[in-house]
Coordinates of C-alpha atoms and ligand atoms in Angstrom, one line a residue:
M19 CA 94.1 104.3 57.4
T20 CA 90.9 106.1 56.2
G21 CA 87.5 106.2 57.8
Q22 CA 88.9 104.5 61.0
K23 CA 89.2 105.0 64.7
V24 CA 92.7 103.8 65.9
L25 CA 93.5 103.1 69.5
L26 CA 97.3 102.8 70.0
L27 CA 98.8 101.3 73.3
G28 CA 102.4 101.6 74.3
A29 CA 102.7 104.9 72.2
G30 CA 106.1 105.8 74.0
G31 CA 107.8 102.7 73.1
Q32 CA 110.2 102.0 70.1
V33 CA 107.4 100.6 67.8
G34 CA 104.6 102.6 69.4
T35 CA 106.7 105.9 68.5
E36 CA 106.7 104.9 64.9
L37 CA 103.2 103.8 64.9
R38 CA 102.1 107.2 66.1
R39 CA 103.9 108.8 63.2
S40 CA 102.7 106.2 60.6
F41 CA 99.1 106.4 61.5
S42 CA 98.9 110.1 62.2
G43 CA 96.6 110.2 59.1
A44 CA 94.1 108.2 60.7
P45 CA 90.7 110.3 61.1
E46 CA 90.9 109.7 65.0
L47 CA 94.1 108.5 66.6
L48 CA 93.9 108.0 70.4
A49 CA 97.6 107.3 71.4
C50 CA 98.0 106.0 75.0
G51 CA 101.3 105.5 76.9
R52 CA 101.4 103.9 80.4
Q53 CA 99.6 106.7 82.3
Q54 CA 96.5 106.4 80.0
A55 CA 96.5 102.6 79.8
D56 CA 98.4 100.4 82.2
L57 CA 98.6 97.0 81.1
S58 CA 99.5 95.7 84.4
R59 CA 95.9 96.3 85.3
P60 CA 94.0 94.6 82.5
E61 CA 90.5 95.0 83.6
K62 CA 90.9 98.7 83.6
L63 CA 91.5 98.5 79.8
R64 CA 87.9 97.6 79.2
D65 CA 86.4 101.0 80.1
L66 CA 89.0 102.8 77.7
V67 CA 88.1 100.7 74.9
R68 CA 84.3 100.8 75.4
E69 CA 84.4 104.5 75.6
F70 CA 86.6 105.2 72.8
R71 CA 85.0 102.4 70.5
P72 CA 88.0 102.0 68.1
D73 CA 87.8 100.2 64.8
V74 CA 91.5 99.1 65.2
I75 CA 93.5 98.5 68.4
L76 CA 97.3 98.7 67.9
N77 CA 98.9 97.1 71.0
A78 CA 102.7 98.1 71.0
A79 CA 102.7 97.9 74.8
A80 CA 104.7 95.1 76.3
Y81 CA 106.8 94.1 79.2
T82 CA 110.1 93.7 77.1
A83 CA 112.9 93.5 79.7
V84 CA 113.8 89.9 78.9
D85 CA 116.4 89.5 81.8
R86 CA 114.4 91.3 84.4
A87 CA 111.3 89.1 83.4
E88 CA 113.0 86.1 85.0
S89 CA 112.5 87.8 88.5
E90 CA 109.2 89.4 87.6
P91 CA 107.3 86.6 86.0
D92 CA 103.7 87.6 87.2
L93 CA 104.2 91.1 86.0
A94 CA 105.4 89.9 82.7
M95 CA 102.4 87.6 82.3
M96 CA 99.9 90.3 83.4
V97 CA 101.2 92.7 80.7
N98 CA 102.1 90.3 77.9
A99 CA 99.4 87.8 78.2
A100 CA 96.4 88.7 80.6
A101 CA 96.1 92.3 78.9
P102 CA 96.2 91.3 75.3
G103 CA 93.6 88.8 76.2
V104 CA 91.4 91.6 77.6
L105 CA 92.0 93.7 74.5
A106 CA 91.1 90.8 72.3
E107 CA 87.8 90.1 74.2
E108 CA 86.9 93.9 73.9
A109 CA 87.9 94.2 70.2
A110 CA 85.6 91.2 69.5
R111 CA 82.7 92.9 71.3
L112 CA 83.0 95.9 69.1
G113 CA 83.9 93.9 66.0
A114 CA 87.3 95.8 66.0
L115 CA 90.7 94.5 64.5
L116 CA 93.5 93.9 67.3
V117 CA 96.9 94.2 66.1
H118 CA 99.5 92.8 68.4
Y119 CA 103.2 92.2 68.4
S120 CA 105.1 89.1 69.4
T121 CA 108.5 87.7 69.4
D122 CA 111.1 85.4 67.9
Y123 CA 111.7 84.3 71.3
V124 CA 108.7 82.0 71.3
F125 CA 111.1 79.6 69.6
D126 CA 113.8 77.5 71.2
G127 CA 116.2 78.3 68.4
T128 CA 117.1 74.8 67.6
K129 CA 115.9 74.8 63.9
S130 CA 118.8 75.3 61.3
G131 CA 116.6 77.5 58.8
P132 CA 114.1 80.3 59.2
W133 CA 111.2 79.6 61.5
L134 CA 107.8 79.4 59.9
E135 CA 104.5 80.4 61.7
S136 CA 103.5 76.7 61.6
D137 CA 106.6 75.5 63.7
A138 CA 106.1 74.3 67.3
T139 CA 107.1 76.8 69.8
G140 CA 109.3 76.2 72.8
P141 CA 110.2 79.5 74.6
L142 CA 113.4 79.2 76.6
N143 CA 112.7 82.2 79.0
V144 CA 109.9 83.9 81.0
Y145 CA 109.6 86.5 78.4
G146 CA 109.1 84.2 75.6
R147 CA 106.6 82.1 77.7
S148 CA 104.5 85.3 78.5
K149 CA 104.6 86.4 74.9
L150 CA 103.5 83.0 73.7
A151 CA 100.7 83.1 76.5
G152 CA 99.6 86.4 74.9
E153 CA 99.4 85.0 71.6
E154 CA 97.3 82.0 72.8
A155 CA 94.9 84.3 74.9
I156 CA 94.1 86.5 71.6
Q157 CA 93.6 83.2 69.6
R158 CA 91.2 81.8 72.2
V159 CA 89.1 84.7 71.9
G160 CA 88.6 84.1 68.4
G161 CA 87.8 87.9 67.1
R162 CA 89.8 89.5 64.2
Y163 CA 93.4 89.9 65.0
F164 CA 96.8 90.1 63.4
I165 CA 99.8 89.0 65.5
F166 CA 103.1 90.2 64.0
R167 CA 106.0 88.4 65.3
T168 CA 109.1 90.4 65.1
S169 CA 112.8 90.2 66.2
W170 CA 115.8 92.2 67.5
V171 CA 113.9 95.5 67.4
Y172 CA 115.9 98.7 67.4
G173 CA 115.3 102.2 66.2
P174 CA 116.0 105.8 66.9
H175 CA 114.2 105.9 70.3
G176 CA 114.3 103.9 73.5
S177 CA 116.5 101.3 74.7
N178 CA 118.0 99.1 72.2
F179 CA 121.2 97.5 70.9
L180 CA 121.9 100.1 68.4
L181 CA 121.8 102.9 70.9
T182 CA 123.7 100.8 73.3
M183 CA 126.6 100.2 70.8
L184 CA 126.8 103.7 69.8
R185 CA 127.4 104.7 73.5
L186 CA 129.7 102.0 74.4
G187 CA 131.6 102.4 71.2
R188 CA 132.4 106.0 72.5
E189 CA 133.2 104.9 76.1
R190 CA 135.4 101.8 75.4
P191 CA 138.4 101.0 73.1
Q192 CA 137.1 97.2 72.9
L193 CA 133.9 95.4 73.2
R194 CA 133.2 91.7 73.4
I195 CA 129.9 90.7 71.5
V196 CA 128.0 87.5 71.2
D197 CA 128.4 85.8 67.9
D198 CA 126.5 82.5 68.1
Q199 CA 123.0 83.9 68.2
T200 CA 121.5 84.4 64.7
G201 CA 118.6 86.7 64.0
A202 CA 117.3 89.6 61.9
P203 CA 117.8 93.0 63.5
T204 CA 114.5 94.8 62.7
S205 CA 113.9 98.5 62.9
S206 CA 110.9 100.1 64.4
I207 CA 110.4 102.2 61.4
E208 CA 110.1 99.1 59.2
I209 CA 107.7 97.5 61.6
S210 CA 105.4 100.4 61.5
R211 CA 105.6 101.0 57.8
A212 CA 104.8 97.3 57.2
T213 CA 102.0 97.3 59.7
L214 CA 100.5 100.4 57.9
A215 CA 100.9 98.9 54.5
A216 CA 99.4 95.4 55.8
L217 CA 96.3 97.2 57.0
K218 CA 95.7 99.2 53.8
R219 CA 96.3 96.4 51.5
A220 CA 94.5 93.5 53.0
S221 CA 92.3 94.5 56.2
D222 CA 90.2 91.4 55.3
A223 CA 93.2 89.0 55.4
P224 CA 92.7 85.9 57.5
S225 CA 93.3 86.4 61.3
G226 CA 96.5 84.8 62.4
I227 CA 100.1 85.0 63.3
Y228 CA 102.5 86.5 60.7
H229 CA 106.1 86.8 60.9
M230 CA 107.3 90.4 60.3
S231 CA 111.2 90.8 60.3
C232 CA 113.7 92.6 58.1
G233 CA 115.2 90.6 55.5
G234 CA 118.6 88.5 56.0
W235 CA 120.3 87.7 59.1
T236 CA 123.2 88.1 61.2
S237 CA 124.6 87.7 64.8
W238 CA 124.8 90.5 67.4
Y239 CA 128.5 90.6 66.7
G240 CA 127.6 91.0 62.8
F241 CA 125.2 93.8 63.8
A242 CA 127.5 95.6 65.9
C243 CA 130.2 95.5 63.1
A244 CA 127.6 97.0 60.8
I245 CA 126.7 99.6 63.3
F246 CA 130.4 100.6 63.9
R247 CA 131.0 100.8 60.2
Q248 CA 128.2 103.0 59.5
A249 CA 128.9 105.1 62.5
G250 CA 132.6 105.3 61.7
T251 CA 133.4 104.0 65.2
S252 CA 137.0 102.9 65.7
A253 CA 136.4 100.7 68.9
E254 CA 137.6 97.1 68.3
L255 CA 134.9 94.3 68.3
L256 CA 135.7 90.8 69.6
P257 CA 133.4 88.0 68.7
I258 CA 132.6 85.7 71.8
P259 CA 130.3 82.7 72.4
S260 CA 127.0 83.0 74.6
E261 CA 128.8 81.1 77.5
Q262 CA 131.2 84.2 77.8
Y263 CA 128.3 86.6 78.4
P264 CA 125.9 85.0 80.9
T265 CA 122.5 86.5 81.3
P266 CA 119.6 85.6 83.6
A267 CA 117.4 84.6 80.6
R268 CA 118.5 82.0 78.1
R269 CA 118.1 83.1 74.5
P270 CA 117.7 81.0 71.4
R271 CA 120.6 80.4 69.1
N272 CA 118.7 80.8 65.8
S273 CA 115.6 83.0 65.7
V274 CA 115.4 84.0 62.1
L275 CA 111.8 84.2 61.0
S276 CA 110.5 83.3 57.6
N277 CA 108.4 86.2 56.2
E278 CA 106.9 84.5 53.3
K279 CA 103.4 84.4 54.9
L280 CA 103.3 88.1 55.2
R281 CA 104.6 88.5 51.5
A282 CA 102.0 86.0 50.3
V283 CA 99.0 87.2 52.1
F284 CA 99.6 91.1 52.4
G285 CA 102.1 91.7 49.6
V286 CA 104.3 93.4 52.2
E287 CA 108.0 92.9 52.5
L288 CA 110.4 94.7 55.0
A289 CA 113.8 96.0 53.9
G290 CA 117.0 93.9 54.3
W291 CA 118.5 94.5 57.8
E292 CA 121.5 96.5 56.5
E293 CA 119.5 98.8 54.3
A294 CA 117.0 99.4 57.4
L295 CA 120.0 100.1 59.5
Q296 CA 121.2 102.9 57.1
E297 CA 117.8 104.6 57.1
V298 CA 117.7 104.6 60.7
F299 CA 121.2 106.8 61.1
P300 CA 119.6 110.1 59.8
R301 CA 117.0 110.0 62.3
L302 CA 119.3 109.5 65.3
Ligands
LIG418 N1 112.5 95.0 71.6 C1 112.7 93.9 70.9 O1 114.0 93.5 70.8 C2 111.5 93.0 70.5 C3 111.9 91.8 69.7 C4 110.7 91.1 69.2 C5 109.4 91.5 69.7 N2 109.3 92.6 70.4 C6 107.8 93.0 70.5 O2 107.5 94.1 69.9 C7 106.6 94.8 70.5 C8 107.2 96.4 70.6 O3 108.2 96.4 71.4 P1 109.2 97.6 71.4 O4 110.5 97.1 71.2 O5 108.6 98.9 71.0 O6 109.1 97.8 73.2 P2 109.5 98.9 74.0 O7 110.4 100.0 73.3 O8 110.0 98.4 75.3 O9 108.2 99.4 74.3 C9 107.2 98.8 75.1 C10 106.4 99.9 75.6 O10 105.3 99.2 76.4 C11 105.2 100.0 77.6 N3 104.8 99.3 78.7 C12 105.4 98.7 79.5 N4 104.8 98.1 80.4 C13 103.5 98.6 80.3 C14 102.4 98.7 81.1 N5 102.2 98.0 82.3 N6 101.5 99.5 80.8 C15 101.4 100.2 79.7 N7 102.5 100.1 78.9 C16 103.5 99.5 79.2 C17 106.5 100.8 77.9 O11 106.2 101.9 78.5 P3 107.4 102.6 79.4 O12 108.2 103.3 78.4 O13 106.7 103.5 80.4 O14 108.2 101.4 80.0 C18 107.0 101.1 76.5 O15 106.4 102.3 76.0 C19 106.3 94.2 71.8 O16 105.3 93.5 71.8 C20 107.6 93.4 72.0 O17 107.4 92.1 72.8 C21 110.3 93.5 70.7

């Protein structure tokens, strides 16, 4: 990013941490965590944006606790829907570009192939509904925006499946992992790399929703097997159906995203999920 003022929100999260690294070359980067920019108080965001006057807003902040959201729907809606709407309004006032992230959980999981941006949404849980409402709020404003829908995010920092598996693999001899949910594990490193590449290559691309996930797909069980192989963990993994691992939030069976539109419009492609996993290990 050259000649641009960039405002990053959610700078302490998985994707936010990597975006901070990727966009460190921006002439001015204001990276805000929850202390500086609390998305549960959307109206307060206006002053921040008006004062800094960014050219680009990167919103990596979100309420991401999928199960907890079932009992905190109002907070999830405030952070994931109302706040992005306010950011979109302020970006539009300035003529700035809003880059926002959304999720594969906007879909109901019933399709047999990869989901397209044009497919009908149908979230199964509060988190998915709140993220969909965020997409709609941004689209309603009608300014310049890219919404990058991603999936199964993990990386070297934060709370994620990779780090949980590595910990449990040390603590337990045997783990039972869900094998009937299919998706594409996507590293925070690949997301930030692809975001930077997309903004460099086609900042004049049409506003819209773009799927942005690593290539290929697997199940949580398959992901766990790859993690243990890579880490040399000897704990045994047993595949189980979702019914044997009940959670407060329902999850889609198939949430594999097609990345064709991202490739066609921006010429950007993320690594395959196994390759991306290998890249994360040296950063642990
Ligand atoms: N994680 C996934 O598996 C996944 C899958 C698909 C899509 N996505 C989307 O990808 C984007 C990035 O997610 P991620 O994986 O990087 O999530 P993350 O690691 O949970 O980071 C989210 C960040 O948002 C911050 N945040 C939460 N509530 C906030 C509030 N009220 N005000 C300000 N900041 C707040 C968190 O701060 P604290 O650390 O202080 O809580 C955290 O830094 C999100 O839009 C998410 O919906 C994620």
